[in-house]
Every structure is written in structure tokens, then in C-alpha cells.
XYZ file of C-alpha atoms in Angstrom:
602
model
C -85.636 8.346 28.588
C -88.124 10.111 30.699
C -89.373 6.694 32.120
C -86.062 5.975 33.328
C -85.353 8.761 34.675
C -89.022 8.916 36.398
C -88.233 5.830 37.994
C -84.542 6.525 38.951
C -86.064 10.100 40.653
C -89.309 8.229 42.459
C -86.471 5.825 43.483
C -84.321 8.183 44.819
C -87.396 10.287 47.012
C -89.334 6.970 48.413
C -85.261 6.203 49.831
C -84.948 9.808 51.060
C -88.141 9.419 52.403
C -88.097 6.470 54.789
C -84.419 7.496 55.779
C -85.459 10.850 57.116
C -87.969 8.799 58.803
C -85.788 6.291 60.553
C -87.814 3.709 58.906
C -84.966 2.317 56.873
C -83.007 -1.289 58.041
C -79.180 -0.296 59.349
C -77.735 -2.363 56.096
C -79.392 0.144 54.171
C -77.859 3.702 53.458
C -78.665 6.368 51.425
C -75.431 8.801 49.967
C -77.206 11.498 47.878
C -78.560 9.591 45.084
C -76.855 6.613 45.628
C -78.043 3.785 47.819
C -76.019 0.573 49.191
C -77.251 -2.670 50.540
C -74.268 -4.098 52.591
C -74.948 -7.488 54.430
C -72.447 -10.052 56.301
C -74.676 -13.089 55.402
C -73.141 -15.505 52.885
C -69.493 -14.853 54.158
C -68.872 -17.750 55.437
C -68.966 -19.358 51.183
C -66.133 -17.205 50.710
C -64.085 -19.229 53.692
C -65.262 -22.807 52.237
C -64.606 -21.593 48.403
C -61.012 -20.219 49.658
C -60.363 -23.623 51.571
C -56.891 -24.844 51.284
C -57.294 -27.561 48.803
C -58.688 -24.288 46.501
C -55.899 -22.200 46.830
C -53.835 -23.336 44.470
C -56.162 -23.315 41.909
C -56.970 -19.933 42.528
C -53.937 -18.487 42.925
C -53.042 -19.985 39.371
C -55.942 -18.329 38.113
C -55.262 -14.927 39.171
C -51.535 -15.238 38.507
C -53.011 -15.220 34.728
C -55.368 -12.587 35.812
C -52.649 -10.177 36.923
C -50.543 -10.485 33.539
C -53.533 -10.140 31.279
C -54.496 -7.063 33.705
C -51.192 -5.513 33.024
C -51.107 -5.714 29.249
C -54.701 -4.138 29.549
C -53.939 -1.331 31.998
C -50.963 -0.336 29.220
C -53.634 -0.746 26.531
C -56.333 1.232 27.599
C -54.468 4.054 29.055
C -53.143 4.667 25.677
C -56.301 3.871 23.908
C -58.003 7.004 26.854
C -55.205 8.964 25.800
C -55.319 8.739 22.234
C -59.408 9.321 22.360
C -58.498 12.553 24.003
C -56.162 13.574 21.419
C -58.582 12.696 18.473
C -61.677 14.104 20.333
C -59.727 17.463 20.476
C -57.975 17.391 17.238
C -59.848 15.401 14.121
C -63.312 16.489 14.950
C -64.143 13.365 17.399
C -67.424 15.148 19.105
C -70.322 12.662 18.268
C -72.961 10.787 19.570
C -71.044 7.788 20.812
C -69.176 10.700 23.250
C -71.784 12.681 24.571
C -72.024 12.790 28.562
C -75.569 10.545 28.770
C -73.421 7.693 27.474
C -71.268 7.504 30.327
C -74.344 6.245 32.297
C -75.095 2.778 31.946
C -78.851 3.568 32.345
C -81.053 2.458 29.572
C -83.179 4.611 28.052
C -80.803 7.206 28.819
C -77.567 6.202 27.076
C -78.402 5.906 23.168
C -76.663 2.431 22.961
C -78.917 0.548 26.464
C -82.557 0.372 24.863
C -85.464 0.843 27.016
C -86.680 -2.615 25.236
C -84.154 -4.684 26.561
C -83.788 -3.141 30.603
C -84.482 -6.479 32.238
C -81.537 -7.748 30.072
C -79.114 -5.472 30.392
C -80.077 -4.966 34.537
C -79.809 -8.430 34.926
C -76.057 -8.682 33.011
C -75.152 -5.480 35.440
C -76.083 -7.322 38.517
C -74.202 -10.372 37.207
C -71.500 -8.885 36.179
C -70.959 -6.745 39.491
C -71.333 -9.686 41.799
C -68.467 -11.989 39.957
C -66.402 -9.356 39.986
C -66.477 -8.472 43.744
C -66.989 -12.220 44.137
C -63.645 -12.549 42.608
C -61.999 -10.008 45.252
C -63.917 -11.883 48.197
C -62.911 -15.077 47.746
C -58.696 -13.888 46.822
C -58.900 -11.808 49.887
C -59.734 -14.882 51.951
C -56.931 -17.165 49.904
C -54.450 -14.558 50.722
C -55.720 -14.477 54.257
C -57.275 -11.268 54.390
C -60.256 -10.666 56.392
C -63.792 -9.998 54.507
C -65.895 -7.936 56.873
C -68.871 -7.273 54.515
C -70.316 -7.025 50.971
C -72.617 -5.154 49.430
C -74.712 -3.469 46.248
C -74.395 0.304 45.325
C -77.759 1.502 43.145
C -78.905 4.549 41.442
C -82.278 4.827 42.450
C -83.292 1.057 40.890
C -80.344 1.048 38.377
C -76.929 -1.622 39.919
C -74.169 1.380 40.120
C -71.605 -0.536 41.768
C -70.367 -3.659 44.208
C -67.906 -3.811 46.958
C -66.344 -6.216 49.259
C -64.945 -4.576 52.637
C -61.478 -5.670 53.034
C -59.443 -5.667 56.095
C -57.493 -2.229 55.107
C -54.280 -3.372 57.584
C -54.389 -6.772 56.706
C -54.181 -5.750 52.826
C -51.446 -3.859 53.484
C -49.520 -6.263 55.546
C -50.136 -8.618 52.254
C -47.068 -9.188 49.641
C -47.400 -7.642 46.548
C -48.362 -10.724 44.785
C -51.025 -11.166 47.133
C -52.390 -7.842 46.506
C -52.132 -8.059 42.629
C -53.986 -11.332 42.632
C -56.856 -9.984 44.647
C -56.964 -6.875 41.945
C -56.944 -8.943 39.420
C -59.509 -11.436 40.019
C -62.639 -9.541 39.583
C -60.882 -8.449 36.358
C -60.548 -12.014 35.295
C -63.820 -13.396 36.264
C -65.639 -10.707 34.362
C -63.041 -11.813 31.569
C -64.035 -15.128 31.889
C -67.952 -14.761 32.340
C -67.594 -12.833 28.836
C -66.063 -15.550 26.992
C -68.581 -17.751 28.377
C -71.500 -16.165 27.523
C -70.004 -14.964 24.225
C -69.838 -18.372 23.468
C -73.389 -19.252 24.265
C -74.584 -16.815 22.436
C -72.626 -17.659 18.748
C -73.938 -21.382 19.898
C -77.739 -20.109 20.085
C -78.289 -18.216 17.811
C -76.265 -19.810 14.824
C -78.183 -22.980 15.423
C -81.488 -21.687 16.465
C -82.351 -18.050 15.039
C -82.780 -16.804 11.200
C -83.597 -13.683 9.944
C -87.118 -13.242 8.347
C -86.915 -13.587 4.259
C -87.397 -9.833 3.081
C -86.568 -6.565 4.102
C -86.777 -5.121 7.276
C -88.514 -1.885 8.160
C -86.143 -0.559 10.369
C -87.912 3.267 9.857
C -89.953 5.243 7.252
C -89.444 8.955 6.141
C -92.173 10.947 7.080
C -93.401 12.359 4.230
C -93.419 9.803 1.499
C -95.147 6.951 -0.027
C -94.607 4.483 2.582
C -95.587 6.745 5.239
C -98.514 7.727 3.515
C -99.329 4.127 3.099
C -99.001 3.522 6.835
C -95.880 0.858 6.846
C -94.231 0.870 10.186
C -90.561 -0.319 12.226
C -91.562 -4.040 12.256
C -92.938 -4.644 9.024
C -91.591 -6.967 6.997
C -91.696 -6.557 2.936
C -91.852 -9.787 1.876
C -93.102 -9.307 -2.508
C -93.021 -6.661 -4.761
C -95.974 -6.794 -7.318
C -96.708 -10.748 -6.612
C -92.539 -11.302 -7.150
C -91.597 -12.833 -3.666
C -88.406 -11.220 -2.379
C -86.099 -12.449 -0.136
C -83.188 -9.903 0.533
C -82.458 -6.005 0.180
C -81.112 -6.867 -3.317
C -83.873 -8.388 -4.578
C -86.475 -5.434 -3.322
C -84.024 -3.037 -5.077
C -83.729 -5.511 -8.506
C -87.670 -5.636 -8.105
C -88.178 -1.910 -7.572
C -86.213 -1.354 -10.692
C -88.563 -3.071 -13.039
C -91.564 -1.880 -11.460
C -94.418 0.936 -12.354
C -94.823 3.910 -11.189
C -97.356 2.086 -8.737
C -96.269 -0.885 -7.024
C -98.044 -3.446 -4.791
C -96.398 -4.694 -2.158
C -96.800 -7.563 0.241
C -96.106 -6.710 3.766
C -95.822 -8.829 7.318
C -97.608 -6.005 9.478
C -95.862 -6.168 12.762
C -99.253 -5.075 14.467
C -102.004 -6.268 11.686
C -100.360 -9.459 9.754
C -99.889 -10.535 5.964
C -101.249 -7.228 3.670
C -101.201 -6.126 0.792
C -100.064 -2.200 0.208
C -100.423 -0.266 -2.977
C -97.628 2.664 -3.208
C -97.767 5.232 -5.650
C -94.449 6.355 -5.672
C -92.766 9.879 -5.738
C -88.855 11.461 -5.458
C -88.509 12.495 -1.930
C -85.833 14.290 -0.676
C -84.588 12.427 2.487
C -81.559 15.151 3.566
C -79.343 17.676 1.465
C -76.305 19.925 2.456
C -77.793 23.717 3.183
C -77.855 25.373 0.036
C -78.345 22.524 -1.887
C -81.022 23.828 -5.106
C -80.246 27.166 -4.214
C -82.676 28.917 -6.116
C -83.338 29.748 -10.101
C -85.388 31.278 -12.368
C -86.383 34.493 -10.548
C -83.977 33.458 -7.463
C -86.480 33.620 -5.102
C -86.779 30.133 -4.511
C -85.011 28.367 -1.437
C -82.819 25.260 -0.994
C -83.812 22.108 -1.387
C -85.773 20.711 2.579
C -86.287 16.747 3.749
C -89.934 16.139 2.789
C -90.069 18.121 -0.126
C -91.245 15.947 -3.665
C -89.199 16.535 -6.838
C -91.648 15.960 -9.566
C -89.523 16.968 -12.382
C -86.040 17.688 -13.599
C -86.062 20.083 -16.674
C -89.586 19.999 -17.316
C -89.619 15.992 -17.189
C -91.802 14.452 -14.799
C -90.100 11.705 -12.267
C -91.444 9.476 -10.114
C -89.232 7.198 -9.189
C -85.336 7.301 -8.503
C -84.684 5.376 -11.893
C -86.263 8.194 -13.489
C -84.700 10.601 -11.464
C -80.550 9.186 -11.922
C -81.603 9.152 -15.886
C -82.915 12.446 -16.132
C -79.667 14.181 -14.528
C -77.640 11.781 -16.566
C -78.762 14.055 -19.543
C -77.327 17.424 -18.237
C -74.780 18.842 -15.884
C -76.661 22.037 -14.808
C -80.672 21.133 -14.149
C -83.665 22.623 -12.888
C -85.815 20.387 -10.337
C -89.507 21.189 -9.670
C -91.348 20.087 -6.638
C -94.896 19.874 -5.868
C -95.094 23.362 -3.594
C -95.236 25.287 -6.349
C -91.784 27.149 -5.084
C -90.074 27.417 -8.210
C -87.203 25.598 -9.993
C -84.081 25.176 -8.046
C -81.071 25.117 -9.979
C -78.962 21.959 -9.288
C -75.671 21.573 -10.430
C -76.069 17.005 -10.885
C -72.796 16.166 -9.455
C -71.119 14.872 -6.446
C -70.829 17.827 -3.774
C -67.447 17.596 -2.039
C -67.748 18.855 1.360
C -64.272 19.046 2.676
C -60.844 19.122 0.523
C -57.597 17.918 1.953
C -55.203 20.810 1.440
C -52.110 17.139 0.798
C -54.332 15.598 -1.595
C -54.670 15.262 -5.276
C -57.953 17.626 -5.605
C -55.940 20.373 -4.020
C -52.694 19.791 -5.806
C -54.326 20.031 -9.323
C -55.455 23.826 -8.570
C -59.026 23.404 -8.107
C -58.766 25.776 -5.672
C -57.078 28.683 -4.938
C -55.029 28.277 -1.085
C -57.449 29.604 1.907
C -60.331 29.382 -0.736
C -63.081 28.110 0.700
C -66.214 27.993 -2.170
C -69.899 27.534 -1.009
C -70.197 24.514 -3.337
C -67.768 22.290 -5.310
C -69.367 19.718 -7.467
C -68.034 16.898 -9.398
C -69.403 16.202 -12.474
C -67.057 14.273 -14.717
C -63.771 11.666 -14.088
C -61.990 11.024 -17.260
C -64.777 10.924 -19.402
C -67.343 9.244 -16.990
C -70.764 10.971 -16.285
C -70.524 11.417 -12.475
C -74.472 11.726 -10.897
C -73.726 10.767 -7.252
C -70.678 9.415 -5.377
C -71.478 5.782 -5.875
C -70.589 6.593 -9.633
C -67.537 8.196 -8.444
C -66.606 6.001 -6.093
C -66.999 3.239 -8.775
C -65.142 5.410 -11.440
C -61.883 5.390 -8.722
C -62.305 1.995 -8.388
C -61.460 1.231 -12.139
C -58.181 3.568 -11.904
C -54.901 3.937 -10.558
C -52.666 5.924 -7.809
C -51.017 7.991 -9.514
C -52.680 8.116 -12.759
C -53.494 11.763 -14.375
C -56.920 12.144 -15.300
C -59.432 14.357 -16.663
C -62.123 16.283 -14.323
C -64.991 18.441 -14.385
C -66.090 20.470 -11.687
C -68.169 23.228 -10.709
C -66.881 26.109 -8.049
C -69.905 27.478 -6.975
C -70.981 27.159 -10.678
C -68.899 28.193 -12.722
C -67.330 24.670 -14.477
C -63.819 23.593 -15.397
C -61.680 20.969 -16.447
C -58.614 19.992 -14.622
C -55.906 17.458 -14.741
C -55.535 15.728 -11.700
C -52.894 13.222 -10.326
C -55.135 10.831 -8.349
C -53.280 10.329 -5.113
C -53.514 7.001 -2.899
C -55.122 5.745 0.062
C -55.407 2.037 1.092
C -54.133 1.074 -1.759
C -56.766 2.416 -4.129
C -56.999 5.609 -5.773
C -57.898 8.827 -4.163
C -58.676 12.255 -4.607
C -58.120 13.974 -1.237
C -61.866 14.867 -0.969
C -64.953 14.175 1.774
C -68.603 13.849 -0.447
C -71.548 14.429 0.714
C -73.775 11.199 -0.270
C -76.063 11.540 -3.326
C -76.785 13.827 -5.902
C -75.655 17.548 -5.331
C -75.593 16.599 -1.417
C -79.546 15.543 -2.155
C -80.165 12.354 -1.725
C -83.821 10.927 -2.632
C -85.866 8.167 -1.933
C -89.329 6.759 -4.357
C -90.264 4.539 -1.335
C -89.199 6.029 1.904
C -88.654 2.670 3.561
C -84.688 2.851 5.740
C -83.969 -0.736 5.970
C -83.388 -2.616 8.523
C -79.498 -4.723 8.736
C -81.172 -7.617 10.216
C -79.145 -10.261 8.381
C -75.514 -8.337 8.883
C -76.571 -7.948 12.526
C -77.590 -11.990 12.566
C -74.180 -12.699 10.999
C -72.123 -11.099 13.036
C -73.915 -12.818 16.001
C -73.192 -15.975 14.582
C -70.205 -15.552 14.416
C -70.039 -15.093 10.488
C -67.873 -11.939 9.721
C -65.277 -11.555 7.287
C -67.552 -12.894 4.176
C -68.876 -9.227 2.320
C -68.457 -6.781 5.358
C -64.042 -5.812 4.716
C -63.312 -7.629 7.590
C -60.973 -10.886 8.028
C -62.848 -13.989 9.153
C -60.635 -13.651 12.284
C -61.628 -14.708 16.046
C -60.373 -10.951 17.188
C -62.263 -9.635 13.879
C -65.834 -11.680 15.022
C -64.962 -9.914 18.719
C -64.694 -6.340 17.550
C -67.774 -6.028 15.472
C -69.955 -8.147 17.741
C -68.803 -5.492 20.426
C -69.716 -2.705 18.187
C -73.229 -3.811 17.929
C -74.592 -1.788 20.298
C -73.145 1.574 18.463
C -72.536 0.110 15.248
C -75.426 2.404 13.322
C -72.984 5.131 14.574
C -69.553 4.286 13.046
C -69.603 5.534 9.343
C -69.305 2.591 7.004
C -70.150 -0.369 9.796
C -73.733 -0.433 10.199
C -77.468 1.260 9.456
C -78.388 0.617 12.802
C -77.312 -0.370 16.517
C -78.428 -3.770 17.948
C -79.531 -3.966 21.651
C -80.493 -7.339 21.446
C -83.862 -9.473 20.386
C -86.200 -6.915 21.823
C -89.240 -4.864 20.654
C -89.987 -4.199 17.137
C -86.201 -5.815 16.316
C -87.687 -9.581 17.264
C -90.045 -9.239 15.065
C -87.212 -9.189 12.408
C -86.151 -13.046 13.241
C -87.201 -16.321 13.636
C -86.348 -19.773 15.752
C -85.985 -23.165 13.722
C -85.547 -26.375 14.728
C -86.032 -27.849 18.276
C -86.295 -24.636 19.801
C -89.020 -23.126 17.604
C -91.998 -23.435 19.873
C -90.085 -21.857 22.375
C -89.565 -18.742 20.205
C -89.971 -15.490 22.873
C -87.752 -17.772 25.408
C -84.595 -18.020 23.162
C -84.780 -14.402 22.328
C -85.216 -13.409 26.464
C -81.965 -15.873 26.880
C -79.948 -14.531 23.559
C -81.046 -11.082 24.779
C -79.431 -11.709 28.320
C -76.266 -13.562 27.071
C -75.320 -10.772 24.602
C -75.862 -8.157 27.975
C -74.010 -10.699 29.773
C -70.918 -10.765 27.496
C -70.921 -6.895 26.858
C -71.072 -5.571 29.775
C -68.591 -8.078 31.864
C -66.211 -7.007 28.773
C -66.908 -3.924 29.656
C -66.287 -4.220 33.265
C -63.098 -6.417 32.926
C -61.333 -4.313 30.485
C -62.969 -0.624 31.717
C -61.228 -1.803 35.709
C -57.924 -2.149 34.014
C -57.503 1.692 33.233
C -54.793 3.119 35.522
C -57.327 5.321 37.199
C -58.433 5.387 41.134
C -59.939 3.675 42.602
C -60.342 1.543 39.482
C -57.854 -1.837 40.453
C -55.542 -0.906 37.095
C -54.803 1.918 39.180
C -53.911 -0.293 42.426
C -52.241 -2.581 40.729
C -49.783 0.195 38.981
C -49.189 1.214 42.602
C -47.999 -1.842 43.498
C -45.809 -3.141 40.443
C -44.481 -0.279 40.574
C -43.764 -0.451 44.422
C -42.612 -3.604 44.086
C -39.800 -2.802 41.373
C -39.007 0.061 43.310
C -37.971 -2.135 45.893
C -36.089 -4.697 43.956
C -33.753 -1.803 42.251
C -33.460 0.132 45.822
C -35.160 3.021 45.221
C -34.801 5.220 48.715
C -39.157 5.749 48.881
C -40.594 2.735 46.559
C -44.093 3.456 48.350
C -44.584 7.431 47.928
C -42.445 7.014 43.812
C -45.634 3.964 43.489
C -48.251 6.742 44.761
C -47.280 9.628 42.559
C -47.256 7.458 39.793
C -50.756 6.214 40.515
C -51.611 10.008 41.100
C -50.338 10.688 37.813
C -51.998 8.098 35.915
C -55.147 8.765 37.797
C -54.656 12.261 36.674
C -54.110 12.012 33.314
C -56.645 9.411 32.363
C -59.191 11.865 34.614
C -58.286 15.025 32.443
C -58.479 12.935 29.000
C -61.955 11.285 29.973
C -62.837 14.833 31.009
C -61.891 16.219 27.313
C -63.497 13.344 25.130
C -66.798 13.908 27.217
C -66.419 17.562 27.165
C -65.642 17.388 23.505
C -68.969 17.845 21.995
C -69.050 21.508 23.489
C -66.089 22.231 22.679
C -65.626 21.741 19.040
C -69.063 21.332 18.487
């Protein structure tokens, strides 16, 4: 981040600079800290493009352009309205809404790497010029004079475009005209998306594969592998001479292993090696209060980094050991290694919200407006629950509406209830939120967070549908390839965000075939085409929200002008410009909330 913004500030004084100097050309102006580069030259292509023979083609173009511009403008000023409601109402402050991620400036927003600025500069630019391209060339089909174009920048960073239109020849223009010229930067960006989109599925299911083994995407600090000195990059390609190909078989591997394991490891700095782990229970994150103290009480809750080296007197070292040994008893006593004391651990699944409508809540586990400092579940109809994959699994194998038996502990005192499991998506449900793991604890015997290089590669290729919940649909494909970027961020979709073939993240692929010896080239060109098709979605569908000077907002003025006039309103022009006003308005106060949202419910 710093970088970035270093250069965007040296940008910003060397153009202060040589302006307060005089020294700067006349096409160059600087408007606080933004800078445009507005030029005549190149024009006259707009005139030839726009030739008569063209028109046609162009206007039928744009004509589509204009309806699929409409059905956006609808869409997205519900979708801005919605995100304001949900921001406000159902918690929706997170990291994919803070402020710095309105700023396409990588390095600064969390989903443009650093790694990949060339990429995702270059797909700006691109996108920016088509787009104004598109309003150039319509203005001169609808005979409309261009008097200039030009680049807006942040510093170094592409902020903006612009074409200088005739302002009394546009509004001379029929309302047609004007929608067409709206639309067509719209529809170009729309366009240049599908295109690129396209290339990219093309490349990279042909020509990239993942790298057999699993992915360090990060290590905990604090445990084995960090002590061992693995890395982001490395690649764990055998556990103790077994040769492992996927997450499953590390885990499978893992299993059946000692308490010290060898593994083999592609050293994204230092090549093939061989790494010998001891391994140990480290806790990776647990809910506050988690362990809460025992014995003589003094002893706190449970920290990331802290090693559990026994449960109930019985030394662990690995999470196999660990799951067994809290299979054994409901209420536990864990040791760790800094001589702190037991903490005593109800094993269970910690529930860390209740729905006051669902089946938890209905069976009397609590008490209305009772709001315990720990609820555990321990037991479902019989079933030893550890940690909420057993629970989830135990829901899986039972039905809505079914009454079953549970255990649970309110802040530790245990009791068994009859509950009515309730429904949701079909499956059964208890009305609860869990905190993952054991007690809210969950633990680790490696400390290696995998990398999802091969759901990442899939979903580039085009390959969703098969083991992710979604349908193998083209609109499916389009969703979760646009969620790359933030994916790691949606619960449930991803580990990790993509930002293309770039740093340690290329080291986590291959090329094959005909393009192999040309590896760093096809990831530079996969990099660019999935900036390309991004951000020009971005662009296409962000310029249809009915907010000015956005053209969704324009083009609301004049549809709305124009059916004004056909049902004989008495002022079709100033009933058009409050309801662009309004729009603008209400899409400006609901942007406003969802970026103001982390502050205000925290």
C-alpha cells in the first residue's frame, strides 16, 4: 500500500510542481490531485469510423446497447439499494465495503494486488478508452461535433476518460440519438468483457494446470511449519516418501503418519527439499473466553500460538490425537506448553448466535433476552458432537421437523433438551451460528493454510458446477469467475482471492503443451485478459447505475423525457430532471451508507 500511495503522492507534487512553474504543455492540467491529458489529434478516425456506410451498423449496435443499458440501470439501482438496506440492517460492514475499496488503486484496495499493477493499469486504460471511444464515434454518427478527448489520472493511476461533446448540438439531438451515444461506451465495455472472458477460459483450459500437491498459500506463525521455514509458494508435493497429489491426499497421508513427518517440498525460493516436522496442536484462533480457566482459576483463555500438549493428562501431538482425546469426555482440561495451567474446555460446538424463530430457541434452551457467555453443543440424538463438522454431518443424516435429543452446556452447566429441528434449504436446521472447531478453538498439527489453486484454476476454465454447489450454468461460470478477486472473503466460496498469475500465486501453476516454453508469457497475457474482462464488466455495468453524471443517469433523463412527451405531460424536461435528481440522490445516500457502514455498526 505505501508504495502506491508513495508513487500516487510523488506523482501528484512533480505535477504541482512544473504547473506552478509554467513549465507544463497547455493539454496538460492539473485539478487538485487529479490530472488530464486532453488532445484533438486522432479526431479525424472518429469521422472515417462514423462514415456513412458505418452508420447503420452502429446505430444497430447501440440500439442493443440502449435496451441492455436499461434493464441494467433497473438492476443495479435495486441491487445499490438493497446493499444499503443489508449494510444497515443484517450486519453487512466487512472488508469487501470498507472505503479503500472504492479506489481502484492496487495495493490500496484489498482485491487489486500490488503483483499484478501492470495488469490491472493496462485493463483500466483499455477499458476507459473503448468506452469513451464508443461515445466519440456515436456522437459523430448522430452528427454531433467531437471537440476533444482526453485521460483523467490520479497521480500515475487512469481515473477517468472523456470525450468533449458539442453541449448544443447534443441537445438539439433526438432522444434516440442521445440514448445511443450513452449507451455505447456501455456496450463496448460489454463487449470487450465477453471477449476477453472468452480468451481467457480458451488459455488457460488448454494451456495452464495446477502444480500436483498442495499449495502454501500461508503458514501460522508459531507452529511446526513455521518453525521449519516453509513459505507462500511452496509446494508440498510427498508426505514421508508417499507422493501426494491433492489436499485430500496430504490430509489421508497426515492421518497415518508419526508424530514426525518428512515432507517433500518445491521451495518457491530454494527448489526440491526435504523438511522434517515434528508436529504439535496449535491453536490457530478461538472465540474470547474460550478455556476460560480451571484448577485454581487463574489461568486465561485459550490465545493463537499457544501449543496444547495434553487433554486430561494425555499428551497430543497431532489433531488425530487431539479429536480422540475429547471424544472421551464432555468437560476436559487442556495443558499447553507455558506452564499456565489447565483450561477447562467444555469439547463441543460453541454456538455463537441463536435465532430467537428457530428450533434451538423454541425448545427452551434459553430463557427470552438471555444472553449466556457460552453455549456448547455436545450431543445430537445420541451422536458425540466434537466440532461442527460432526454436527453439521449429524444434521445431514436427519430430518425437518424431526424431534431429537440434545445436550448442551449454558455456560456449563449441561442439559438435555428435545428439540424440533426446523428447516432451511431443504435440510435440517437448528436456528444457530457456530463458531468453527472445537469449543470455538480450532487447531492445527502442521500450520500450513492451503492454497485453492485447483478451485481457482477451475473456475477459470470455465469448470464450475462439478463439487463447488453451483449449477454448471454459463451465468453460474460468470458469477464466481467475477468473485475471484474477493472470493477468500465470501463465507463458504473461497480460502483465498485471485488477482491473477502473479507473484508467489504463479508459482502454484504450470503451462503444457505448445505453449510451455513460453511459460511467464501466458501468465503476463492470462493475467491481463482476466483485468481486461473484470474491470470493462465493471465499467459497463457500474455506468448503468442511475447516478450523475454516470450515463444510467442520462439516459433515465431522457426515457423518461421522452415518455413524458408522448403522454403530454405539461414539463417532460424539468419531471425527466427531478427524476434523475432523485435517482442520483438516492443511489448517492445508499453508496454513502454501505461505505459508511463499517463505522457505523462496526
Amino acid at each position: 500500500m505505501l508504495t502506491t500511495l508513495f508513487w500516487i503522492v510523488l506523482g501528484f507534487a512533480v505535477y504541482t510542481a512544473l504547473e506552478a512553474r509554467g513549465l507544463l504543455p497547455s493539454w496538460i492540467r492539473v485539478w487538485g490531485p487529479l490530472v488530464t491529458f486532453e488532445t484533438t489529434n486522432g479526431l479525424g478516425a472518429l469521422d472515417r469510423l462514423a462514415a456513412p456506410r458505418h452508420r447503420r451498423r452502429w446505430r444497430v449496435w447501440t440500439n442493443g446497447g440502449v435496451a441492455v443499458t436499461l434493464a441494467l440501470l433497473v438492476i443495479t439501482f435495486g441491487l445499490v439499494l438493497f446493499a444499503a438496506f443489508v449494510a444497515l440492517t443484517q450486519g453487512g460492514a466487512s472488508e469487501v465495503n470498507q472505503p479503500r475499496n472504492a479506489l481502484a488503486i492496487p495495493g490500496v484496495n484489498d482485491f487489486l494486488p500490488l503483483a499484478a499493477t501492470p495488469e490491472i493499469l493496462a485493463g483500466l486504460f483499455v477499458g476507459l478508452f473503448v468506452h469513451e471511444f464508443g461515445h466519440g464515434v456515436l456522437s459523430r454518427v448522430e452528427g454531433i461535433s467531437v471537440e476533444s478527448a482526453g485521460l483523467i489520472v490520479l497521480a500515475v493511476v487512469p481515473f477517468g476518460a472523456f470525450v468533449g461533446i458539442d453541449e448544443d448540438d447534443e441537445r438539439e439531438a433526438e432522444t434516440s440519438s442521445r440514448n445511443r451515444i450513452y449507451a455505447a461506451g456501455i456496450a463496448n465495455n460489454l463487449a470487450l468483457a465477453a471477449v476477453a472472458v472468452g480468451c481467457l477460459v480458451l488459455l488457460v483450459s488448454t494451456s495452464i494446470a495446477a502444480v500436483p500437491g498442495v499449495a502454501v498459500g500461508g503458514v501460522y506463525p508459531g507452529t511446526p511449519a513455521d518453525e521449519a521455514g516453509l513459505e507462500r509458494g511452496d509446494v508440498i508435493t510427498a508426505v514421508d516418501g508417499e507422493r501426494i497429489e491433492s489436499d485430500d491426499d496430504h490430509r489421508e497421508a497426515l492421518e497415518a503418519a508419526n508424530d514426525s513427518v518428512e515432507l517433500g517440498v518445491e521451495g518457491a525460493r530454494d527448489g526440491t527439499k526435504t523438511v522434517t516436522i515434528e508436529r504439535s496442536v496449535v491453536v490457530t484462533s478461538a472465540l474470547a473466553g474460550s478455556g476460560d480457566g480451571g484448577g485454581d482459576g487463574e489461568a486465561t483463555a485459550l490465545e493463537p500460538g499457544q501449543t496444547i500438549t495434553a487433554v486430561d493428562g494425555e499428551a497430543v501431538a497431532t489433531e488425530r490425537e487431539f479429536a480422540t482425546a475429547l471424544e472421551n469426555a464432555t468437560v476436559v482440561d487442556l495443558e499447553t506448553d507455558d506452564g499456565s495451567g489447565p483450561r477447562t474446555v467444555v469439547a463441543g460446538v460453541a454456538v455463537s448466535d441463536v435465532d430467537s424463530d428457530g428450533a434451538l430457541a423454541a425448545a427452551g434452551v434459553l430463557d427470552p433476552g438471555d444472553e449466556p457467555d457460552s453455549l456448547v453443543i455436545t450431543v445430537l440424538d445420541g451422536e458425540r458432537i466434537v466440532d461442527d463438522g460432526d454436527l453439521f454431518d449429524a444434521l445431514e443424516d436427519a430430518e425437518p421437523g424431526e424431534t431429537v435429543t440434545l445436550e448442551a452446556a449454558v455456560d456449563g452447566e449441561v442439559e438435555t433438551y428435545a428439540v424440533t429441528l426446523g428447516e432451511r434449504d431443504g435440510d435440517a436446521a437448528l436456528g444457530v451460528a457456530l463458531a468453527p472447531g472445537t469449543s470455538g478453538i480450532t487447531v492445527t498439527d502442521l500450520g500450513v493454510d492451503a492454497h485453492p489453486h485447483e478451485q481457482h484454476l477451475a473456475v477459470l476454465s470455465g469448470d464450475v458446477g462439478a463439487g463447488d454447489g453451483l449449477d454448471a450454468s454459463v451465468l453460474a461460470g460468470a458469477l464466481a469467475l467475477f468473485a475471484l478477486p474477493f472470493a477468500g472473503m465470501i463465507d463458504g466460496v473461497s480460502s483465498a482471492n485471485f488477482g491473477g498469475f502473479v507473484g508467489s500465486v504463479a508459482d502454484f501453476y504450470t503451462v503444457t503443451g505448445s505453449l510451455a516454453a513460453l511459460e511467464g508469457v501466458v501468465f503476463v497475457v492470462a493475467t491481463l485478459l482476466f483485468w481486461a474482462w473484470w474491470l470493462n464488466l465493471l465499467l459497463g455495468v457500474f455506468n448503468c447505475i442511475p447516478c450523475y453524471p454516470l450515463d444510467g443517469a442520462k439516459i433515465l433523463r431522457t426515457t423518461v423525457e421522452d415518455v413524458g412527451s408522448r403522454i403530454g405531460l405539461e414539463s417532460p424536461a424539468r419531471v425527466a430532471s427531478a427524476a434523475m435528481v432523485g435517482a442520483s440522490g438516492l443511489v448517492g445516500v445508499a453508496i454513502a451508507l454501505v461505505l459508511a457502514s463499517p463505522f457505523l455498526v462496526g
